CSV table of C-alpha atoms in Angstrom, one decimal:
chain,number,residue,atom,x,y,z
A,28,MET,CA,29.7,15.2,2.3
A,29,SER,CA,26.1,14.5,1.4
A,30,SER,CA,23.7,17.1,0.0
A,31,ILE,CA,20.0,17.8,-0.6
A,32,LYS,CA,18.3,20.3,-2.9
A,33,VAL,CA,16.4,23.1,-1.0
A,34,ASN,CA,14.2,25.3,-3.1
A,35,GLY,CA,16.1,24.4,-6.2
A,36,LYS,CA,19.6,24.9,-4.8
A,37,SER,CA,22.1,22.2,-3.7
A,38,VAL,CA,22.9,22.4,0.0
A,39,GLU,CA,25.5,20.4,1.9
A,40,LEU,CA,24.2,18.4,4.9
A,41,SER,CA,26.8,19.5,7.5
A,42,GLY,CA,26.6,18.9,11.2
A,43,ASP,CA,24.6,16.5,13.3
A,44,GLN,CA,22.9,14.1,10.9
A,45,ASP,CA,20.2,13.6,13.6
A,46,MET,CA,19.2,17.3,13.5
A,47,PRO,CA,15.6,17.6,12.5
A,48,LEU,CA,15.1,19.1,9.0
A,49,LEU,CA,13.0,21.9,10.6
A,50,TRP,CA,16.0,23.2,12.6
A,51,PHE,CA,18.4,22.7,9.7
A,52,LEU,CA,16.1,24.9,7.5
A,53,ARG,CA,15.7,27.5,10.2
A,54,GLU,CA,19.1,27.6,11.9
A,55,LYS,CA,21.5,26.6,9.1
A,56,LEU,CA,19.7,28.0,6.0
A,57,SER,CA,17.8,30.9,7.7
A,58,LEU,CA,14.5,29.7,6.0
A,59,VAL,CA,12.2,30.7,8.9
A,60,GLY,CA,8.9,30.4,7.1
A,61,THR,CA,8.7,26.8,8.4
A,62,LYS,CA,7.5,27.0,12.0
A,63,PHE,CA,8.0,24.9,15.1
A,64,GLY,CA,4.6,24.0,16.6
A,65,CYS,CA,4.6,20.8,18.6
A,66,GLY,CA,7.9,19.0,17.9
A,67,ILE,CA,6.2,15.6,17.5
A,68,GLY,CA,4.8,15.9,14.0
A,69,SER,CA,1.2,16.3,15.1
A,70,CYS,CA,0.2,20.0,14.4
A,71,GLY,CA,1.7,20.4,10.9
A,72,ALA,CA,3.2,23.9,11.4
A,73,CYS,CA,6.5,22.5,10.1
A,74,THR,CA,5.1,21.0,6.9
A,75,VAL,CA,7.4,21.2,3.8
A,76,HIS,CA,7.5,19.2,0.6
A,77,ILE,CA,10.0,16.4,0.0
A,78,ASN,CA,9.9,15.1,-3.5
A,79,ASN,CA,6.6,16.9,-4.0
A,80,LYS,CA,4.9,15.3,-1.0
A,81,ALA,CA,3.9,17.2,2.2
A,82,VAL,CA,6.0,16.0,5.1
A,83,ARG,CA,6.3,17.3,8.7
A,84,SER,CA,9.9,18.4,9.2
A,85,CYS,CA,10.2,18.6,13.0
A,86,THR,CA,10.9,14.9,13.4
A,87,LEU,CA,12.7,14.0,10.2
A,88,PRO,CA,16.5,13.8,10.6
A,89,ILE,CA,18.6,15.4,7.9
A,90,GLY,CA,20.7,12.3,7.6
A,91,ALA,CA,17.7,10.5,6.1
A,92,LEU,CA,17.4,13.1,3.3
A,93,VAL,CA,20.5,12.6,1.1
A,94,ASN,CA,19.8,13.6,-2.5
A,95,GLU,CA,16.1,14.5,-1.7
A,96,ASP,CA,14.4,17.6,-3.1
A,97,VAL,CA,13.0,19.9,-0.4
A,98,VAL,CA,10.6,22.8,-1.0
A,99,THR,CA,9.7,25.3,1.8
A,100,ILE,CA,7.1,28.0,1.8
A,101,GLU,CA,9.9,30.4,0.6
A,102,GLY,CA,10.3,28.2,-2.5
A,103,LEU,CA,6.7,27.6,-3.4
A,104,ALA,CA,6.1,30.7,-5.5
A,105,ALA,CA,7.4,30.5,-9.0
A,106,THR,CA,10.0,33.1,-9.8
A,107,GLN,CA,10.7,34.1,-13.4
A,108,GLU,CA,13.0,36.9,-14.4
A,109,GLY,CA,13.1,38.1,-10.8
A,110,ILE,CA,9.3,38.4,-10.5
A,111,SER,CA,7.6,36.2,-8.0
A,112,ASP,CA,4.3,34.6,-9.0
A,113,LEU,CA,2.4,33.3,-6.0
A,114,HIS,CA,1.1,29.7,-6.1
A,115,PRO,CA,-2.7,29.6,-6.4
A,116,VAL,CA,-3.0,28.4,-2.9
A,117,GLN,CA,-0.9,31.3,-1.6
A,118,GLN,CA,-3.0,33.7,-3.6
A,119,SER,CA,-6.3,32.2,-2.4
A,120,TRP,CA,-5.1,32.5,1.2
A,121,ILE,CA,-4.7,36.2,0.6
A,122,ASP,CA,-7.9,36.6,-1.3
A,123,PHE,CA,-10.0,34.8,1.4
A,124,ASN,CA,-8.2,36.4,4.3
A,125,VAL,CA,-7.4,33.0,5.7
A,126,ALA,CA,-4.7,33.9,8.2
A,127,GLN,CA,-5.6,35.2,11.6
A,128,CYS,CA,-2.5,35.0,13.7
A,129,GLY,CA,-0.7,33.4,10.7
A,130,TYR,CA,1.6,31.1,12.6
A,131,CYS,CA,0.3,27.8,11.1
A,132,GLN,CA,-0.3,29.2,7.7
A,133,ALA,CA,2.9,28.2,5.9
A,134,GLY,CA,2.4,24.6,7.0
A,135,GLN,CA,-1.3,24.8,6.0
A,136,ILE,CA,-0.4,26.1,2.6
A,137,MET,CA,2.2,23.4,2.0
A,138,ALA,CA,-0.2,20.7,3.1
A,139,VAL,CA,-3.0,22.1,0.9
A,140,THR,CA,-0.7,22.3,-2.1
A,141,ASP,CA,0.1,18.7,-1.9
A,142,PHE,CA,-3.5,17.8,-1.2
A,143,LEU,CA,-4.7,19.6,-4.3
A,144,ASN,CA,-2.2,17.8,-6.5
A,145,ARG,CA,-3.8,14.5,-5.3
A,146,PHE,CA,-7.4,15.8,-5.1
A,147,PRO,CA,-7.8,18.4,-7.9
A,148,SER,CA,-11.6,18.6,-7.3
A,149,PRO,CA,-12.0,18.0,-3.5
A,150,THR,CA,-15.2,17.7,-1.7
A,151,ASP,CA,-15.7,19.0,1.8
A,152,ASP,CA,-15.4,15.4,3.1
A,153,ASP,CA,-12.0,15.1,1.3
A,154,ILE,CA,-10.8,18.3,3.0
A,155,ASP,CA,-12.0,17.1,6.4
A,156,THR,CA,-10.5,13.7,6.0
A,157,HIS,CA,-7.1,14.4,4.4
A,158,LEU,CA,-6.0,17.8,5.8
A,159,THR,CA,-4.9,17.3,9.4
A,160,ASN,CA,-2.8,20.4,10.1
A,161,LEU,CA,-4.1,22.3,13.1
A,162,CYS,CA,-5.1,26.0,13.4
A,163,ARG,CA,-5.5,27.3,16.9
A,164,CYS,CA,-7.4,30.4,15.6
A,165,GLY,CA,-10.0,28.2,13.9
A,166,THR,CA,-10.0,29.7,10.4
A,167,TYR,CA,-11.2,26.4,8.9
A,168,SER,CA,-14.2,27.9,7.1
A,169,ARG,CA,-12.1,30.5,5.3
A,170,MET,CA,-9.5,27.8,4.6
A,171,ARG,CA,-12.2,25.6,3.0
A,172,GLN,CA,-13.3,28.5,0.8
A,173,ALA,CA,-9.7,29.2,-0.2
A,174,ILE,CA,-9.1,25.5,-0.9
A,175,HIS,CA,-12.0,25.3,-3.3
A,176,HIS,CA,-11.0,28.5,-5.0
A,177,ALA,CA,-7.4,27.4,-5.4
A,178,ALA,CA,-8.5,24.0,-6.7
A,179,LYS,CA,-10.6,25.8,-9.4
A,180,GLN,CA,-7.6,28.0,-10.3
A,181,MET,CA,-5.2,25.1,-10.5
A,182,ARG,CA,-7.6,23.2,-12.7
A,183,ALA,CA,-8.0,26.2,-15.0
A,184,GLU,CA,-4.2,26.5,-15.2
A,185,LYS,CA,-4.0,22.9,-16.4
A,186,GLY,CA,-6.8,23.5,-18.8
A,187,GLU,CA,-9.2,21.2,-17.0
A,188,ALA,CA,-12.9,21.6,-16.5
A,189,LYS,CA,-13.9,24.1,-13.8
């Protein structure tokens, strides 16, 4: 039996190896923060991290993930001694009241977290070019503010210039 690591825990990949990761997470592991949006990898509501990179999970078969490290929105916050410490992107989403309906936000947060690891001081052009998740409510201006704020927080945590 093959396995993957999900949010730091080893999980056996049982069942149909063609099952998309999205449905494995939701149906087999009850991790329902990752959402179904379009089913073809276009909208990004299903974004998770695989080996620290944002990936759309709705089209990725679990059979292709042997020994991979998967992090979902439920695993993004750091937990120490039973206390959850939100990731700076999660906290910025709250601080800037980004979510309207909230449906796409888990995928947005996962995409932005990976993006900020690659672009620690993003410009508005970087944001427009590299973030392709869709939001039907159109909260993009609040997202942009939250992204810049989270980037600043992440740089400060690493001891980098503000």
